Every structure is written in C-alpha cells, then in structure tokens.
Coordinates of C-alpha atoms in Angstrom, one line a residue:
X1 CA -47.1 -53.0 77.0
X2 CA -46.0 -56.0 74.6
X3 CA -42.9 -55.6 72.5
X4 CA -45.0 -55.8 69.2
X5 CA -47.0 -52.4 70.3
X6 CA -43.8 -50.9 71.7
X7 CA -42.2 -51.2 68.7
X8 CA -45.3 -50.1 66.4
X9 CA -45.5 -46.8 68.4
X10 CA -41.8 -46.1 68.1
X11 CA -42.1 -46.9 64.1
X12 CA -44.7 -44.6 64.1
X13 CA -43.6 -41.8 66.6
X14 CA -39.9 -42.0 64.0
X15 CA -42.3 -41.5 60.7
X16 CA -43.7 -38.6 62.5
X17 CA -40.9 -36.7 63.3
X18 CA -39.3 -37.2 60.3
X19 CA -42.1 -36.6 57.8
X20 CA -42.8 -33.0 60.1
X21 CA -38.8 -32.2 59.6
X22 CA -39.5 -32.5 55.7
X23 CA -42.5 -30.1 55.8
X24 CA -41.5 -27.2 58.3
X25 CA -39.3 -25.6 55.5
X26 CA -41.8 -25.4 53.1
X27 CA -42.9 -22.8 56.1
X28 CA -41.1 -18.9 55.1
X29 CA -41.7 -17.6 58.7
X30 CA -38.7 -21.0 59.4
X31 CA -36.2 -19.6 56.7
X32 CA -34.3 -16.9 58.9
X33 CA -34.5 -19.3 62.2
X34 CA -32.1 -21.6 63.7
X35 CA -34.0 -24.4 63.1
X36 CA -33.4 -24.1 59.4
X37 CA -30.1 -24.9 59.8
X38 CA -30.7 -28.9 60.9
X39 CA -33.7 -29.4 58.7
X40 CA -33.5 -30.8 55.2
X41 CA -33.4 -28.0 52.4
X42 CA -36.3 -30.0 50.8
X43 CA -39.7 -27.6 50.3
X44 CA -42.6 -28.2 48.6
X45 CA -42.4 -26.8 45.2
X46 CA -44.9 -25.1 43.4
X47 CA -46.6 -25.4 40.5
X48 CA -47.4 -22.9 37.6
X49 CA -50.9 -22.9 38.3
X50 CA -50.0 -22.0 41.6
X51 CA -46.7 -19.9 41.6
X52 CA -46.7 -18.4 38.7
X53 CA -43.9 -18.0 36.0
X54 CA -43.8 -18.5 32.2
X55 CA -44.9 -20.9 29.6
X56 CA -43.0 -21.4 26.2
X57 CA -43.9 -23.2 23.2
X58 CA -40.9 -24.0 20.8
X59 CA -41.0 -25.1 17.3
X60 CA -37.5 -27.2 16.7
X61 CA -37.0 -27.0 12.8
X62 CA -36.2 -30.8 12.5
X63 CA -35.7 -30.5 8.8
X64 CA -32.3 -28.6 9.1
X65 CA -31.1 -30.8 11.7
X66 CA -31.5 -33.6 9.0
X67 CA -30.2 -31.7 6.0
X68 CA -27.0 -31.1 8.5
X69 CA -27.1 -35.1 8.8
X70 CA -27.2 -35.8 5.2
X71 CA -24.4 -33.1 4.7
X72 CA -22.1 -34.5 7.2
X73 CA -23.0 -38.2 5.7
X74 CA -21.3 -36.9 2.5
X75 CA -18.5 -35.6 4.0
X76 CA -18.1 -39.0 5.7
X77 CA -18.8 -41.2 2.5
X78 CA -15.8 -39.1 0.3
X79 CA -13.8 -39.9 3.1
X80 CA -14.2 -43.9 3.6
X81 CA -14.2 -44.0 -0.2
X82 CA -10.9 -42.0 -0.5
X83 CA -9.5 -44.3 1.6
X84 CA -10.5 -47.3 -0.4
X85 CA -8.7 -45.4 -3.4
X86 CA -12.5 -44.3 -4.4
X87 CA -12.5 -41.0 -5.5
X88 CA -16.1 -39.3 -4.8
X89 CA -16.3 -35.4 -5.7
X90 CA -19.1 -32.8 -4.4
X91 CA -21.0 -34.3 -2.1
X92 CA -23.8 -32.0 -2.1
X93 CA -27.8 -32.1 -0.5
X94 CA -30.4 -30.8 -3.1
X95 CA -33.3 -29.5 -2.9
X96 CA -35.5 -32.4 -1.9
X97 CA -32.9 -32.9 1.0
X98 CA -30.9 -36.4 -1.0
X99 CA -27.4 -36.4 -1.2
X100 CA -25.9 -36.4 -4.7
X101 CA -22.2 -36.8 -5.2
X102 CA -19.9 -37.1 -8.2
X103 CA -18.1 -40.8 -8.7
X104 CA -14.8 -40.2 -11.1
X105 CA -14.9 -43.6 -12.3
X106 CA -17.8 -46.1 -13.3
X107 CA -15.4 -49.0 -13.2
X108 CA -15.6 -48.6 -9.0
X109 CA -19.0 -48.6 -9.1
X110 CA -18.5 -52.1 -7.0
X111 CA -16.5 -50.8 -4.3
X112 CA -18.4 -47.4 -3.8
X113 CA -21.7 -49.6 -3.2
X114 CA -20.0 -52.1 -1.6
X115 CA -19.4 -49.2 0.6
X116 CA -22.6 -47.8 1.0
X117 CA -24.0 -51.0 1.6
X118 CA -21.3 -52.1 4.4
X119 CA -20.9 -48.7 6.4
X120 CA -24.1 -46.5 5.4
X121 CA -26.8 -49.0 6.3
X122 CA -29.1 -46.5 6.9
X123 CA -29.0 -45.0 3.3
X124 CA -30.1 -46.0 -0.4
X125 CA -29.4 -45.2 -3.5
X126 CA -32.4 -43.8 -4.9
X127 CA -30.6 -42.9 -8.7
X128 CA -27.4 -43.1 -10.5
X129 CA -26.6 -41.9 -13.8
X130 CA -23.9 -42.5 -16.3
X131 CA -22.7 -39.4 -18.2
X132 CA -21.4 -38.9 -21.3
X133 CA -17.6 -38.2 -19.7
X134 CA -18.1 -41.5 -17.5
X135 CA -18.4 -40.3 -14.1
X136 CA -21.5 -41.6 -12.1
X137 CA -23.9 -39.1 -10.3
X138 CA -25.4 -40.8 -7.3
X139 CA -28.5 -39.8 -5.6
X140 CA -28.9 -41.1 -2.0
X141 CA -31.7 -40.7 0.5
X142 CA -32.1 -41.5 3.9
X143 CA -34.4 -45.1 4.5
X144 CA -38.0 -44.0 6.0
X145 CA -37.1 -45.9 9.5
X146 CA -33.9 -44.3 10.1
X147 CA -35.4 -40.6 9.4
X148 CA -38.1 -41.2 11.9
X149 CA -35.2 -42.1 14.4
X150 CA -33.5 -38.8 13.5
X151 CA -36.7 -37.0 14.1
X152 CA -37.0 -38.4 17.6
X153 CA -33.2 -38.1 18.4
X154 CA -33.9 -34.7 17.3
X155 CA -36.1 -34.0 19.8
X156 CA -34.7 -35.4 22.6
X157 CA -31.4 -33.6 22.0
X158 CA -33.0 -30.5 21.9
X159 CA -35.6 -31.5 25.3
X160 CA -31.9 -32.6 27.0
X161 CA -30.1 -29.1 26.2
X162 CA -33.1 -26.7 27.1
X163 CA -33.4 -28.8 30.6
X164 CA -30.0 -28.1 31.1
X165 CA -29.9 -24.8 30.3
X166 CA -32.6 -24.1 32.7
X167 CA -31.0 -26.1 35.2
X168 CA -28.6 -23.4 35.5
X169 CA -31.4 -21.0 37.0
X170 CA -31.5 -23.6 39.5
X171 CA -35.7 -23.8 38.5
X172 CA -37.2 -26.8 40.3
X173 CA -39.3 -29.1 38.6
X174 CA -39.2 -27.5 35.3
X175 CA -42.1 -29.2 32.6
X176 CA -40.7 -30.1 29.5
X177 CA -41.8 -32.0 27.4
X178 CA -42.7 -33.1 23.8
X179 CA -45.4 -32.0 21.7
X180 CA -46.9 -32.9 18.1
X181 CA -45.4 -31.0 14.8
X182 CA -42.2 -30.9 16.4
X183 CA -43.2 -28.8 19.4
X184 CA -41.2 -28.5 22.8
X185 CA -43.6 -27.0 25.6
X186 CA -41.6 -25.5 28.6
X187 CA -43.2 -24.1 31.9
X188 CA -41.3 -22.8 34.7
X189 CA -43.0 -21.8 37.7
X190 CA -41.7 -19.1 40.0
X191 CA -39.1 -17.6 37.8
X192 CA -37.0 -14.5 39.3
X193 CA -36.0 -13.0 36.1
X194 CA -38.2 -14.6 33.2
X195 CA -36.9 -12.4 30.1
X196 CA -32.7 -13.8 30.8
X197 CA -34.3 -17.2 30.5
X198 CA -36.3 -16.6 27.7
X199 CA -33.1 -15.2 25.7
X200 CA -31.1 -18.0 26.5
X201 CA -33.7 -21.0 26.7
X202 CA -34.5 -19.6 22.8
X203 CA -30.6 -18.9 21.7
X204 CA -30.5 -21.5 19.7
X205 CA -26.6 -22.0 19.9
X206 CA -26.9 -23.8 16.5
X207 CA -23.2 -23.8 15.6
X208 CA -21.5 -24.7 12.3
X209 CA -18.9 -25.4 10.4
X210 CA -18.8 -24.0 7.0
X211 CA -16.1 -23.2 4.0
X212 CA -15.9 -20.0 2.4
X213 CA -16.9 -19.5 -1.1
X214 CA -13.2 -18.1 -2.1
X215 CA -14.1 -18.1 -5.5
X216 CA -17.8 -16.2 -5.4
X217 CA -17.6 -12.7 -6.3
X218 CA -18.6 -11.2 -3.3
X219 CA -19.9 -7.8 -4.9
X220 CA -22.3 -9.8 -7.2
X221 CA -23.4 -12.0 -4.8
X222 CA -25.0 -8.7 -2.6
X223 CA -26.5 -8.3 -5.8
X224 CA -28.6 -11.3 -5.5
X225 CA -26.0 -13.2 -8.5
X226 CA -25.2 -15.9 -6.0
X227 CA -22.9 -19.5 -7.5
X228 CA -24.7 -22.7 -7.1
X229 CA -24.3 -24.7 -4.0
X230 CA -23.2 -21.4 -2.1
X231 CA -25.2 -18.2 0.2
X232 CA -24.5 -14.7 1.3
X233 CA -24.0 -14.4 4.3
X234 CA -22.6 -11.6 6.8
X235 CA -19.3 -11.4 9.2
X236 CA -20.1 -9.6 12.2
X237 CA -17.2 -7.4 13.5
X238 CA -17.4 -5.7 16.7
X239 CA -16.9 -1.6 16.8
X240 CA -14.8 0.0 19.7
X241 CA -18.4 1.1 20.9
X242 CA -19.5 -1.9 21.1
X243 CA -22.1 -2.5 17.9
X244 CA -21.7 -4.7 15.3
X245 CA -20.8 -3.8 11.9
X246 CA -21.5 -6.9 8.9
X247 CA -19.1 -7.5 6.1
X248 CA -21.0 -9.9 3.5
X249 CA -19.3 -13.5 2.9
X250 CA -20.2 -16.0 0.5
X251 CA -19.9 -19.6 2.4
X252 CA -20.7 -22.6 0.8
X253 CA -24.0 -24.5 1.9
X254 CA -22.2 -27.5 2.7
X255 CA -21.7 -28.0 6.5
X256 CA -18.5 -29.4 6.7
X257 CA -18.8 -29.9 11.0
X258 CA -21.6 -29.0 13.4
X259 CA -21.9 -28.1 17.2
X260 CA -23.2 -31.8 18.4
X261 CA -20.0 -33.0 18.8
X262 CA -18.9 -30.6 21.7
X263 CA -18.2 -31.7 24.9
X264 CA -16.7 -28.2 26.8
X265 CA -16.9 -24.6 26.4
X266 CA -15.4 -22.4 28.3
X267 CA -14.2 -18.3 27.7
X268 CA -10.3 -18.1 27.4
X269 CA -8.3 -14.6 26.7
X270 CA -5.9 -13.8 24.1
X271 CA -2.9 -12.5 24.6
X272 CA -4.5 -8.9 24.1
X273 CA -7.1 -9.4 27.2
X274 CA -10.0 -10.3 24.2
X275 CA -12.5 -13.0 25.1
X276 CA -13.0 -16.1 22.8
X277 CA -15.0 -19.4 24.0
X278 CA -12.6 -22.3 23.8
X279 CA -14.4 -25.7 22.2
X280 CA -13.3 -29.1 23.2
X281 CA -14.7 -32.2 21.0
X282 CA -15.5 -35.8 21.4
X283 CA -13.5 -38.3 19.8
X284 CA -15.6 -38.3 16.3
X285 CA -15.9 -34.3 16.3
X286 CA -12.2 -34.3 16.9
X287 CA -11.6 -36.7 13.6
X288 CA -14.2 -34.9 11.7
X289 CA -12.3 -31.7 12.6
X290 CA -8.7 -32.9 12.0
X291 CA -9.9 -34.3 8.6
X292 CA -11.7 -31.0 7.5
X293 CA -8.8 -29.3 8.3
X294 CA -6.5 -31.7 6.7
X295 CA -8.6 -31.4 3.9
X296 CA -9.1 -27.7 3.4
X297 CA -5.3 -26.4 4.2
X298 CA -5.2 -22.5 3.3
X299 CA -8.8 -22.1 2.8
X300 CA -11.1 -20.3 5.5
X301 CA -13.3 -22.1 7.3
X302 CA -16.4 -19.5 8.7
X303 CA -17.9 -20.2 12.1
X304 CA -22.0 -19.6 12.2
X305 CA -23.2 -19.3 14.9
X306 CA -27.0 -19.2 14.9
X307 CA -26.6 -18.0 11.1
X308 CA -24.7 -15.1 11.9
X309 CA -20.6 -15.6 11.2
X310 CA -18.3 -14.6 14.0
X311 CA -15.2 -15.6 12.7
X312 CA -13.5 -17.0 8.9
X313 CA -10.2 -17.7 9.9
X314 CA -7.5 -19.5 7.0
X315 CA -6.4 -22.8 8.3
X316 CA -3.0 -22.8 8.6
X317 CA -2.8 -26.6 8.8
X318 CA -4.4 -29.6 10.3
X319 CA -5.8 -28.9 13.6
X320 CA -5.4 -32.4 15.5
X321 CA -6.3 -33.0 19.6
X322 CA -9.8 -32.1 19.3
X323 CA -9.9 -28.1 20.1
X324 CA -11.3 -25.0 18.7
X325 CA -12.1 -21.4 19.1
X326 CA -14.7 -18.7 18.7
X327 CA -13.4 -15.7 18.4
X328 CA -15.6 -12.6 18.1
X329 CA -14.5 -9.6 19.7
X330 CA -17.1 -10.8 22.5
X331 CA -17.1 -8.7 25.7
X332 CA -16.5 -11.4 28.6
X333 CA -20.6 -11.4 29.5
X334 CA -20.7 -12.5 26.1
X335 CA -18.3 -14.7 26.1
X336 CA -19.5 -16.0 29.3
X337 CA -22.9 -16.3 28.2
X338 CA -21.9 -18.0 24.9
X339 CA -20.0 -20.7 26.8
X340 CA -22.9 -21.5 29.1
X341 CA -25.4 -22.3 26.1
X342 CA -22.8 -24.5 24.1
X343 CA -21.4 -26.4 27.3
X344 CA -25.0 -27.4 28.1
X345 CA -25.4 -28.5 24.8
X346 CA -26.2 -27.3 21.5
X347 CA -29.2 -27.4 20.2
X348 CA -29.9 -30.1 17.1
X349 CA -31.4 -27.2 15.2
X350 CA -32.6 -24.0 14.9
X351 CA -36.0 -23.6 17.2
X352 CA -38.1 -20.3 17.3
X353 CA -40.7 -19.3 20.4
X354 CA -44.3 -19.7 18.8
X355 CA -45.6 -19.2 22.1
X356 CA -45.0 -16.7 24.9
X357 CA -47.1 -16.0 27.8
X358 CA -46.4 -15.4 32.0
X359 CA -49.1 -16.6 34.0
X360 CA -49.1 -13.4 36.8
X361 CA -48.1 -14.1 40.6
X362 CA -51.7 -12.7 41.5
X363 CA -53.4 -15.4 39.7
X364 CA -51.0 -18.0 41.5
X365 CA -51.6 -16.4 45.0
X366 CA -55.5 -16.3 44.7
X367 CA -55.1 -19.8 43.4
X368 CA -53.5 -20.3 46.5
X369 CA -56.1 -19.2 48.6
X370 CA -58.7 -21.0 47.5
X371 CA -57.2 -24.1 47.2
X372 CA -55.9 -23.5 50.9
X373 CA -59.3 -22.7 52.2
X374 CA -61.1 -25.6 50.4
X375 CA -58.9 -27.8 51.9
X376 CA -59.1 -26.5 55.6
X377 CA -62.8 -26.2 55.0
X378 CA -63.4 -30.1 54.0
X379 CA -61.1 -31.3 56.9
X380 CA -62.5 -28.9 59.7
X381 CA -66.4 -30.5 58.2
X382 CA -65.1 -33.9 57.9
X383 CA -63.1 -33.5 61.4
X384 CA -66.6 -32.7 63.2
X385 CA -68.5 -35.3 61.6
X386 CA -66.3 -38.1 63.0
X387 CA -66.4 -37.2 66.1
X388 CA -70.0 -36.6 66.4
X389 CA -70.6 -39.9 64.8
X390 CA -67.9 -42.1 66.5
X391 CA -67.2 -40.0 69.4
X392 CA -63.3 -41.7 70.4
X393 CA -62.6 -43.7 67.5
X394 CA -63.7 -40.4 65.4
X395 CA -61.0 -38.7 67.6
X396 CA -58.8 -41.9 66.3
X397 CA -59.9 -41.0 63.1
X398 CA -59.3 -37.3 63.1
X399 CA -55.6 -37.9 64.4
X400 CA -54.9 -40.5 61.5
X401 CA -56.4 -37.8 58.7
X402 CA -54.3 -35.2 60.4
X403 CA -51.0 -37.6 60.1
X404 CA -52.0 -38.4 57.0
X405 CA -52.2 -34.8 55.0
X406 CA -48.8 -34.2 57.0
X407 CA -47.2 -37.4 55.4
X408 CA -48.6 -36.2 52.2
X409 CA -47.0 -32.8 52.3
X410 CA -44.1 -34.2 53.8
X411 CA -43.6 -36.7 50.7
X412 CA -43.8 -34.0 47.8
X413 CA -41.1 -32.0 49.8
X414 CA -38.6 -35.4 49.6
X415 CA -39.6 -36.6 46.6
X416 CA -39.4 -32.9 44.9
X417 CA -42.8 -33.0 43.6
X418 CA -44.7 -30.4 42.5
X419 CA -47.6 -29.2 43.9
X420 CA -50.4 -27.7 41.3
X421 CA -54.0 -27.1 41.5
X422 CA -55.2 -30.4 40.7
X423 CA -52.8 -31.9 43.4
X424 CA -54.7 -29.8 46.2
X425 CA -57.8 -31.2 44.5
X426 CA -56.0 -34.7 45.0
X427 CA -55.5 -33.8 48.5
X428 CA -59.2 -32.8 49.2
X429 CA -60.1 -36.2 47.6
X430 CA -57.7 -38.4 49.7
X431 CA -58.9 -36.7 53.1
X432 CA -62.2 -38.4 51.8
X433 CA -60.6 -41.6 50.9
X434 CA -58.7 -42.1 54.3
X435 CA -61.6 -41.2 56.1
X436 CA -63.6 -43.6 54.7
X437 CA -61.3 -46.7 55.1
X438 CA -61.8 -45.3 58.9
X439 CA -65.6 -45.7 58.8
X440 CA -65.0 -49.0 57.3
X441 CA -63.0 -50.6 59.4
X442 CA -65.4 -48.7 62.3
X443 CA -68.6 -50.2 60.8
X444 CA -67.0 -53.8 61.0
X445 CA -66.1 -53.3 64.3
X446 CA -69.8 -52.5 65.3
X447 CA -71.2 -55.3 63.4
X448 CA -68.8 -57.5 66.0
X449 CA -69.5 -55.7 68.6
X450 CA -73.4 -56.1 68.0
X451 CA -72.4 -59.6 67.7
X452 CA -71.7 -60.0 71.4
X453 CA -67.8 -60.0 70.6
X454 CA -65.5 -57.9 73.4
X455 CA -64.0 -54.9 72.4
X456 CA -60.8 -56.7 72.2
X457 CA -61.7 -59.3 69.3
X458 CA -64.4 -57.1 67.6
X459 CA -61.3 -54.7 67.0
X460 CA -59.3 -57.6 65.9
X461 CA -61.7 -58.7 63.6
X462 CA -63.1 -55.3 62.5
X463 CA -59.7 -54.3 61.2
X464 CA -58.8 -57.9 59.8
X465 CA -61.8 -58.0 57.9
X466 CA -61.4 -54.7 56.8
X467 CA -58.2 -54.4 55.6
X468 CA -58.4 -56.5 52.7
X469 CA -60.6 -54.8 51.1
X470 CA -59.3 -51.2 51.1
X471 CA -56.3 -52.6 49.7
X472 CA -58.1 -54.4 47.1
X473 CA -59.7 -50.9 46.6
X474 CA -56.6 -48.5 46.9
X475 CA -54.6 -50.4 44.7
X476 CA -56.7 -50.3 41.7
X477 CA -57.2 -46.2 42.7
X478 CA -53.1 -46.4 42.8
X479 CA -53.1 -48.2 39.3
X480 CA -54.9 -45.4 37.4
X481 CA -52.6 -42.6 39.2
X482 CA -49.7 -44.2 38.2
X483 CA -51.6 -44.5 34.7
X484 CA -52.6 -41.0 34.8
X485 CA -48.7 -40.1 36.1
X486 CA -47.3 -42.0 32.9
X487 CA -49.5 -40.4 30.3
X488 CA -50.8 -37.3 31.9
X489 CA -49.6 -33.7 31.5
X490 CA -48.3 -31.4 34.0
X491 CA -51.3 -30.6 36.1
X492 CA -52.4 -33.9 35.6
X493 CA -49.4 -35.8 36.6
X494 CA -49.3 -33.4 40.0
X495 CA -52.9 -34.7 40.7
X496 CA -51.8 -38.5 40.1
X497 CA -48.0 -38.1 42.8
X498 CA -51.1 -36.3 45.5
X499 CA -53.4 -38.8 45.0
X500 CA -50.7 -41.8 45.0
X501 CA -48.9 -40.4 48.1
X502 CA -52.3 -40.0 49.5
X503 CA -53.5 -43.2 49.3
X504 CA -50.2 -45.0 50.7
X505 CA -50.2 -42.3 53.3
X506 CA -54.6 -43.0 54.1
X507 CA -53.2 -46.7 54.5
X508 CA -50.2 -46.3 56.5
X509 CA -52.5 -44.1 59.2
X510 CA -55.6 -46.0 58.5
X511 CA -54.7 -49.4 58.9
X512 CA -51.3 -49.1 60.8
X513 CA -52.0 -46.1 63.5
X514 CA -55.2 -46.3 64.0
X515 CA -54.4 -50.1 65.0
X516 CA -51.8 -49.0 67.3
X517 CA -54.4 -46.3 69.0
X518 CA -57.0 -48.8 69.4
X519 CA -54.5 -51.5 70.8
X520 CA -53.0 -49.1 73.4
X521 CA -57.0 -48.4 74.5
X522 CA -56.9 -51.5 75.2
X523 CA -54.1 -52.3 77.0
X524 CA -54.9 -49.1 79.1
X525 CA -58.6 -49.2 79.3
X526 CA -60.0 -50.0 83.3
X527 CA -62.4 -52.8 83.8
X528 CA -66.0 -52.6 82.3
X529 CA -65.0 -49.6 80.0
X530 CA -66.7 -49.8 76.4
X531 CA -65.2 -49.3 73.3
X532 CA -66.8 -45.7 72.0
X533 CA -67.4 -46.5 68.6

C-alpha cells in the first residue's frame, strides 16, 4: 500500500470516528451509559416543528423608548448649558414627542445654540419664540436619520435582553428575531416549563427614574384634577399577607434616569432580613444619577418599575459611585426574580405579547415519524437501486451515502444546529444529490472503460473528469443555501445548514472515499479481475 492511500484511509477512518462520537448522544438509550461520560455533550437539537414548545410575538412600544430619549436629552442639555452659565428651565416633551424648554435670557441665545449645534448634533430646533417677559421657548425635535437609528437600536436592545433572558433556561437554539411594525417573534422549541418563561420573557423590567409631584394635591388628582406636566400614579406597599395594597402618587412625567444604564443587579438584605435588588451603573448612568440627585436634594425620587412604583424615597443628598436600590417589601423569589430580568438587561421599552400559541409535543413526535420514515424509506430504495445497477461500486456507493448522512447528523450536533422539518426534507434531497455525483463519476468510468482503458486509468480518469463538474455544480447549490441561510426564516434557514452540510458531506464521501475504495480495489484486486461497475 503507498503512503498517499495509507494516509487517505487514516484521514478518513479519524473523520469517522469522530463525526460518530458527535452523533451517539443525540441517542437517549446512551444518556445513563458509561459511554456518555467520554463523548461530547453536543446533540442534535430540535426544532419547533419538530419538538414542540411555544411561539411568541411581541410588540416593543418604540415610541416610549424615544419619548424617554428626548426626556433624558433635556435633562442633559440644562445641564451642559448650566455649566456654560446658560440657564435653561423645564425641559419638557409635548405631545407631538419635541422637546420644549424655557431659556431665561434671549441675550444667550448664541451660546445655547452654539450648544445645541456642538454637542446635540442629532437635534434641531424646529421653533423658538420670544415672549413678552424675554425668555425664549425652544422647540427641538429629533433629525429624521437619527430617529430611524433609535428605532433600530431599539430593537436590537430589546432582541439582546429577551435572548438573554431565555438563555437562562438554558433553551438551545432559541429563534429570535425581528419583524415589521416593531415586532419581536420568539420560538422555543422543547420548553420544560413554558408559562415561567412566558412571565419573564414578557416582564418588561422597564425601569424609571421619576420625581414626585410634591406640590400636586394628591386627593384631587384621584379625582381626575391632575397639574400639567404630571400623572397619577400608585405606590405599591406590601401587606404582612403578602398582597399589595396602592397608595396614589402624583410623579411628574419627566424621566429624570432610566434602566439602560445598568450593568448589575443582584438581591441584598437590610438590616431587618428584607430583600431589596441592589443596582450598579455604568459610568454615564452613574453621572446621570449623581447629578439628579445633586440636583433634587430633599425631594423624592419614585422608582417605576414597569409603571407600577415600588419605592419614593427623599434623597438625602447626592448619591455618587454609581449604586442604587429597589426596595419593595419583595419576598426573596421576588427579589431574586427581579434581579435576573434587570441583570440581563432591561428592556428599551414597554413590550406586550400580541401572540401566544404552544405547538403540542404530539404534533412534534408525529412530525417525527414521518420525517424519520421518509428518510429511511428513500435511502433503503435508493440503497437497492445502486447495487442492482452497479453491483460493487453501488456497494461503494451505498457506503459513501451511509457516511455521508452520518457526517451530516454529526455536523448539526457540533455546530448546534437545529434540526426542523425542512432540514429532514434537506436530508432526503442531499441522499439524492450525493448519490448522483456517484453515478456520475460511475458513468465516466464506463465510457473509459468501453474505451478500452484498464480499470486502473478508467478510474483515474472517470473520477478526474468528474470531479470538476460536481463542484461546479455543488457550489452554486451551496451559494443559494447560504443565500437562503442569510435571508430565510427559521424553518428555512434549518433547510439551508442540512442542505449546505450535506453537500460538503456528498463531496467529502463522493469524491474523497469513494476514491480511496476504488484505489484499495485496486491495489488488492488478483490478476484478470474486472472492475464491477
């Protein structure tokens, strides 16, 4: 045996071992053997179509994540002015979502725009209007461009928390991704306990910072007599039985801070054995909060938490270092709980579940089956035909197809692919597609046999001439997969990682091992034997 086939065989014998190592988990009658132990942990995962589990359609409220944006803008524009000696008063967002603010004196009209122009790029001035007593009133909007950025930044934020919120359920291959009008779509096949996920996936965990009214008569404003500028809202205070009982509050609309800036959360105990969830910020949430504090020295500052407020505590005085609390009267599982959704992020904005539905384990099992049985039912046809038609280099052929659908399998367990519906469809069609790169190569290898050629160079030039062109031909196939991966949805994008894996798995066997097989033949085969093809 020459070195070159030597080393072919040990190439392919190491592929084989390794890519049946990567599929035996995937096997449940393995899980509580020995063998589990020095295999990888990969299995092949499951799709929703196949598995069952729940599918979620959110609708993220992007227009309060900008009005928040445009709010926090005003707090940030009276403070760069106030420390230009530019006094700015109410920064407030009306009704058509601008930001209007106060300027005390026209004469530094100048410096406030010079302002504006220098560190708020991505606003305009859209009015401004001298009154009578000399103060400006500014309107400023948001330019077109940079709300379409927000938009999308609101999105992804809200994508990025929701996956890892449901990485915590340790879900593989979660789909989520975006949809038009501001729609999140989540799937998430084989879910153990699908109503904890839906209450936290949906808990918004939308927190805010906001300043209480102190000088709105709270007994008129449950009336419906409300100031300007300000809403009723209600203080939830935990009984000793452990319902809530809701003392109204009149905050003002302004959101002086809001939950984006967090970067830990954890639960913490007070000195009486009460749970609160400690906050950490990033360096600009920890300025924003030292100068709100600063700012707002014996005045209460309410924490809302998904609209409802937990806690109005007076600042005492500035808060520096970047740390807050929530404190609630939470029971440690709510504390707990509460930590989890604001350390993996809170969300941008509010979102609400438009859609709800569980797709049954039954429907994923008889999926199963049939998908199982169509498969074994095209190979076992396809496995007969070769060999009645090619006799030994069918046999060649069915050992390649074999090694092929286990390199396939073997490949979605490493790569952590998901296998769906139209993947097994993708497998049916690539036991096609590698079989027929077979019958090509074994049709050229006739022609040079009927040529007068030995076995030897009629397999030489069979698979030379071959090769070429089912590579010209799977890489075109392996162009509109990866076309069909970029653009496609979930079931779609399972059928385009089968079909892609297949094809570099048909070739691999095709091309590579079947070489090998028909090179050892030869080396092996006694004098005057003729090639059965």
């Amino acid at each position: 045996m020459n070195g070159s086939l030597r080393w072919r065989i040990i190439l392919t014998l190491v592929v084989a071992v390794v890519a049946i190592a990567f599929v035996l988990p995937s096997f449940p009658s393995l899980h509580t053997s020995g063998l589990k132990k020095v295999l990888p942990d990969s299995e092949i995962n499951l799709g929703l179509d196949l598995k069952g589990g729940i599918h979620l359609t959110l609708g993220v409220d992007v227009d309060k994540a900008i009005l928040n944006s445009v709010a926090q803008m005003g707090q940030d524009i009276r403070a760069e002015a106030r420390e230009e000696g530019v006094l700015v008063l109410r920064p407030r967002v009306n009704d058509l979502g601008e930001l209007t603010f106060v300027l005390l004196k026209k004469e530094q009209q100048a410096s406030l725009e010079d302002i504006l122009s220098s560190r708020f790029a991505n606003l305009k001035v859209n009015g401004k209007t001298v009154q009578d007593n000399g103060q400006v009133l500014y309107t400023i909007g948001l330019k077109p461009d940079y709300r379409a950025k927000l938009e999308k930044m609101t999105l992804d934020q809200a994508v990025k928390t929701i996956r890892n919120r449901i990485d915590q359920f340790g879900v593989a291959e979660p789909d989520i991704r975006k949809q038009q009008d501001n729609r999140i779509q989540i799937q998430l096949p084989g879910l153990d306990d699908p109503q904890r996920a839906i209450k936290i996936i949906g808990k918004t965990a939308h927190l805010e910072f906001m300043l209480v009214d102190e000088e709105a008569d709270v007994s008129k404003a449950v009336r419906g007599i409300v100031p300007p500028g300000s809403s009723l809202y209600q203080l939830q205070k935990r009984r000793a039985d452990g319902s809530y009982a809701k003392q109204p509050i009149v905050l003002k609309d302004d959101v002086v801070m809001t939950g984006q800036y967090i970067t830990d959360a954890k639960t913490q105990f007070d000195s009486y054995g009460q749970a609160y969830v400690s906050l950490t910020f990033n360096s600009r949430g920890a300025r924003i909060f030292e100068r709100v504090t600063g700012n707002n020295v014996k005045k209460r500052l309410a924490i809302v938490l998904d609209g409802k407020v937990y806690s109005a505590p007076t600042i005492q005085e500035q808060i520096s270092g970047g740390r807050a609390s929530i404190t609630g009267h939470f029971t440690t599982d709510e504390a707990h709980d509460l930590a989890i959704v604001l350390r993996a992020g809170s969300l941008p904005a509010p979102v609400t579940i438009l859609e709800e539905r569980s797709v049954g384990p039954s429907l994923g099992q008889e999926s199963i089956d049939k998908g199982v049985f169509s498969t074994i039912l095209g190979m076992v046809l396809v496995l007969g035909f070769m060999v009645v038609y090619y006799r030994f280099a069918g046999m060649v052929a069915d050992l390649a197809l074999v090694l092929n659908i286990v390199l396939i399998l073997a490949g979605l367990a490493a790569f952590g692919a998901t296998l769906t519906l139209p993947g097994i469809a993708g497998i049916i069609l690539t036991i096609g597609m590698a079989v027929d790169a077979n019958v090509l190569i074994f049709e050229r290898i006739r022609e040079e046999l009927r040529k007068g050629l030995s076995a030897k160079a009629a397999i030489q030039e069979g698979f030379g001439r071959a090769t070429l062109t089912i590579l010209d031909a799977n890489v075109t196939t392996i162009i509109a997969a990866i076309i069909l991966y970029q653009f496609g949805t979930g079931p779609i994008r399972g059928f385009a990682v089968t079909l892609t894996l297949g094809i570099c798995a048909s070739m691999f066997t095709a091309i590579f091992v079947s070489r090998i097989i028909f090179d050892l033949w030869i080396e092996k085969r006694k004098p005057g034997a003729t090639l059965s093809v």
